[in-house]
Short mmCIF file of C-alpha atoms in Angstrom, two decimals:
data_model
loop_
_atom_site.label_atom_id
_atom_site.label_comp_id
_atom_site.label_asym_id
_atom_site.label_seq_id
_atom_site.Cartn_x
_atom_site.Cartn_y
_atom_site.Cartn_z
CA UNK M 4 26.91 -1.48 -15.25
CA UNK M 5 25.34 0.99 -17.02
CA UNK M 6 26.46 4.60 -17.57
CA UNK M 7 25.32 7.57 -15.70
CA UNK M 8 25.34 10.71 -18.14
CA UNK M 9 25.90 13.89 -17.00
CA UNK M 10 26.86 17.29 -18.01
CA UNK M 11 30.30 18.86 -16.56
CA UNK M 12 28.74 21.46 -14.37
CA UNK M 13 26.19 18.63 -13.25
CA UNK M 14 29.42 16.19 -12.35
CA UNK M 15 31.31 19.56 -10.90
CA UNK M 16 28.21 19.90 -8.56
CA UNK M 17 28.17 16.46 -7.76
CA UNK M 18 31.78 16.12 -6.76
CA UNK M 19 31.75 19.50 -4.84
CA UNK M 20 29.00 18.17 -2.83
CA UNK M 21 31.02 14.80 -2.26
CA UNK M 22 34.09 16.79 -1.03
CA UNK M 23 32.22 19.13 1.13
CA UNK M 24 30.82 16.19 2.89
CA UNK M 25 33.67 14.18 3.36
CA UNK M 26 36.05 17.07 4.47
CA UNK M 27 33.03 19.49 6.40
CA UNK M 28 30.53 17.32 7.37
CA UNK M 29 31.93 14.17 8.31
CA UNK M 30 34.42 15.74 10.65
CA UNK M 31 31.98 17.71 12.45
CA UNK M 32 29.73 14.83 13.06
CA UNK M 33 32.25 12.81 14.54
CA UNK M 34 33.09 15.73 16.83
CA UNK M 35 29.50 16.13 17.61
CA UNK M 36 28.55 12.37 18.39
CA UNK M 37 31.84 12.43 20.71
CA UNK M 38 30.75 15.72 22.51
CA UNK M 39 27.24 13.96 22.97
CA UNK M 40 29.20 10.85 24.36
CA UNK M 41 30.53 12.65 27.08
CA UNK M 42 27.23 13.75 28.49
CA UNK M 43 26.66 10.02 30.08
CA UNK M 44 23.90 7.35 29.19
CA UNK M 45 23.34 7.01 25.68
CA UNK M 46 20.06 5.54 25.73
CA UNK M 47 18.30 8.28 26.61
CA UNK M 48 20.84 11.13 25.18
CA UNK M 49 19.00 12.91 22.17
CA UNK M 50 22.00 14.89 20.90
CA UNK M 51 23.89 11.42 20.40
CA UNK M 52 20.66 9.90 18.99
CA UNK M 53 20.43 12.61 16.56
CA UNK M 54 24.41 13.10 15.70
CA UNK M 55 24.19 9.33 14.88
CA UNK M 56 21.14 9.46 12.55
CA UNK M 57 22.62 12.86 10.59
CA UNK M 58 25.64 10.73 10.37
CA UNK M 59 23.81 7.70 8.67
CA UNK M 60 22.26 10.12 5.98
CA UNK M 61 25.56 11.84 5.63
CA UNK M 62 27.37 8.56 5.19
CA UNK M 63 24.45 7.06 3.22
CA UNK M 64 24.78 9.94 0.67
CA UNK M 65 28.75 9.68 0.38
CA UNK M 66 28.09 6.13 -1.03
CA UNK M 67 25.02 7.06 -3.23
CA UNK M 68 27.89 9.89 -4.57
CA UNK M 69 30.75 7.56 -5.09
CA UNK M 70 28.49 5.37 -6.70
CA UNK M 71 27.36 7.94 -9.38
CA UNK M 72 30.86 9.58 -10.05
CA UNK M 73 32.14 6.10 -10.64
CA UNK M 74 29.87 5.56 -13.13
CA UNK M 75 29.30 8.95 -14.62
CA UNK M 76 29.89 9.80 -18.23
CA UNK M 77 30.61 13.49 -18.54
CA UNK M 78 29.34 14.73 -21.58
CA UNK M 79 29.68 18.19 -23.30
CA UNK M 80 26.93 19.57 -25.22
CA UNK M 81 29.06 22.50 -26.68
CA UNK M 82 30.70 19.68 -28.93
CA UNK M 83 27.14 18.63 -30.08
CA UNK M 84 24.54 19.79 -32.69
CA UNK M 85 21.30 18.92 -34.62
CA UNK M 86 18.00 17.66 -32.98
CA UNK M 87 17.45 16.99 -29.43
CA UNK M 88 19.23 15.06 -27.16
CA UNK M 89 21.09 14.90 -23.58
CA UNK M 90 22.38 18.03 -22.53
CA UNK M 91 20.14 20.40 -25.18
CA UNK M 92 19.14 23.24 -24.07
CA UNK M 93 15.09 23.47 -25.67
CA UNK M 94 12.93 26.67 -26.17
CA UNK M 95 9.83 25.61 -26.56
CA UNK M 96 6.16 27.47 -26.94
CA UNK M 97 3.15 26.57 -25.18
CA UNK M 98 0.57 26.26 -27.97
CA UNK M 99 -2.26 26.74 -26.01
CA UNK M 100 -0.87 29.74 -24.22
CA UNK M 101 2.07 31.24 -26.10
CA UNK M 102 4.31 30.84 -23.23
CA UNK M 103 8.05 30.39 -23.71
CA UNK M 104 9.74 28.10 -21.18
CA UNK M 105 13.43 26.78 -21.70
CA UNK M 106 14.65 23.36 -20.62
CA UNK M 107 17.79 21.87 -20.60
CA UNK M 108 17.78 17.99 -20.93
CA UNK M 109 19.59 16.40 -18.08
CA UNK M 110 20.39 13.07 -16.19
CA UNK M 111 18.33 12.54 -13.38
CA UNK M 112 21.01 13.38 -10.89
CA UNK M 113 21.27 17.01 -12.09
CA UNK M 114 17.57 17.43 -12.85
CA UNK M 115 15.95 20.75 -10.96
CA UNK M 116 12.94 21.45 -12.92
CA UNK M 117 12.86 25.05 -11.08
CA UNK M 118 16.47 25.59 -12.49
CA UNK M 119 14.74 24.43 -16.05
CA UNK M 120 17.20 21.11 -15.68
CA UNK M 121 14.39 18.55 -17.17
CA UNK M 122 15.34 14.54 -16.76
CA UNK M 123 15.72 13.00 -19.19
CA UNK M 124 13.44 10.29 -18.71
CA UNK M 125 10.63 12.74 -17.68
CA UNK M 126 7.57 12.65 -20.02
CA UNK M 127 8.23 15.85 -21.46
CA UNK M 128 11.75 15.01 -22.35
CA UNK M 129 11.04 11.79 -23.71
CA UNK M 130 8.94 13.60 -26.19
CA UNK M 131 11.15 16.27 -26.88
CA UNK M 132 14.19 14.03 -27.84
CA UNK M 133 14.99 13.41 -31.46
CA UNK M 134 12.90 16.34 -32.25
CA UNK M 135 13.82 19.31 -34.55
CA UNK M 136 13.30 23.09 -34.41
CA UNK M 137 9.70 24.00 -35.79
CA UNK M 138 8.34 20.35 -34.53
CA UNK M 139 5.42 20.16 -32.01
CA UNK M 140 5.29 17.81 -29.59
CA UNK M 141 2.32 16.58 -27.58
CA UNK M 142 2.78 15.29 -23.74
CA UNK M 143 0.75 13.93 -21.25
CA UNK M 144 1.43 15.61 -17.92
CA UNK M 145 -0.41 15.40 -14.40
CA UNK M 146 -2.17 18.03 -15.41
CA UNK M 147 -3.41 17.21 -18.19
CA UNK M 148 -2.50 17.39 -22.36
CA UNK M 149 -0.12 20.22 -23.26
CA UNK M 150 1.25 20.57 -26.77
CA UNK M 151 4.41 22.54 -27.31
CA UNK M 152 6.31 23.81 -30.44
CA UNK M 153 10.08 23.71 -30.00
CA UNK M 154 11.36 27.09 -30.60
CA UNK M 155 14.89 26.69 -31.26
CA UNK M 156 17.70 23.82 -29.58
CA UNK M 157 21.21 25.41 -28.41
CA UNK M 158 24.12 23.02 -27.31
CA UNK M 159 26.26 25.11 -24.91
#
C-alpha cells in the first residue's frame, strides 16, 4: 500500500479525532441506542433509527481514520529547504491583482483551503511543486487561468 504523507500537525489532528470518536462519541451513541430500544417497537422508532445511522457514520469514520493513520508517513517540513515540495509554506503574489496569498502544501487528509492548507494533488499545488522563489506559475482554475509569482518559500 502507498504511504499517506502527513505533517506532524495533521497526524496529531487525525489521531485526536480518532481518540475522540472511540472514547466519547462511540459510548454516547451506544447509550442512545440502548435508550431508544427501551421505547419499544423499533420499526417506528425514529430515535432508534437516527442513533443507528449516526453509529454507522461514526464506525465508518473510525475505520477511515485507522486506515489513514496506519499508512501515515509523518514528514517534518522544518527539516527541509529548497524549492516547493510537500510541507512548504508558499507565499504567492497574484500577478493580476497583486494580492498576496499564503498556502502550505499538505496531503489530502489535512487539506483545508480556508485555513491555507492546499492539497498537494490540487492544480495549484502541482504547478508550484519543484519551483523556486521568484518563479512564476500559471494554473488553470475553475474561475479561469491565474498567474502567480512565488515571493518566498518557508519550511516550518
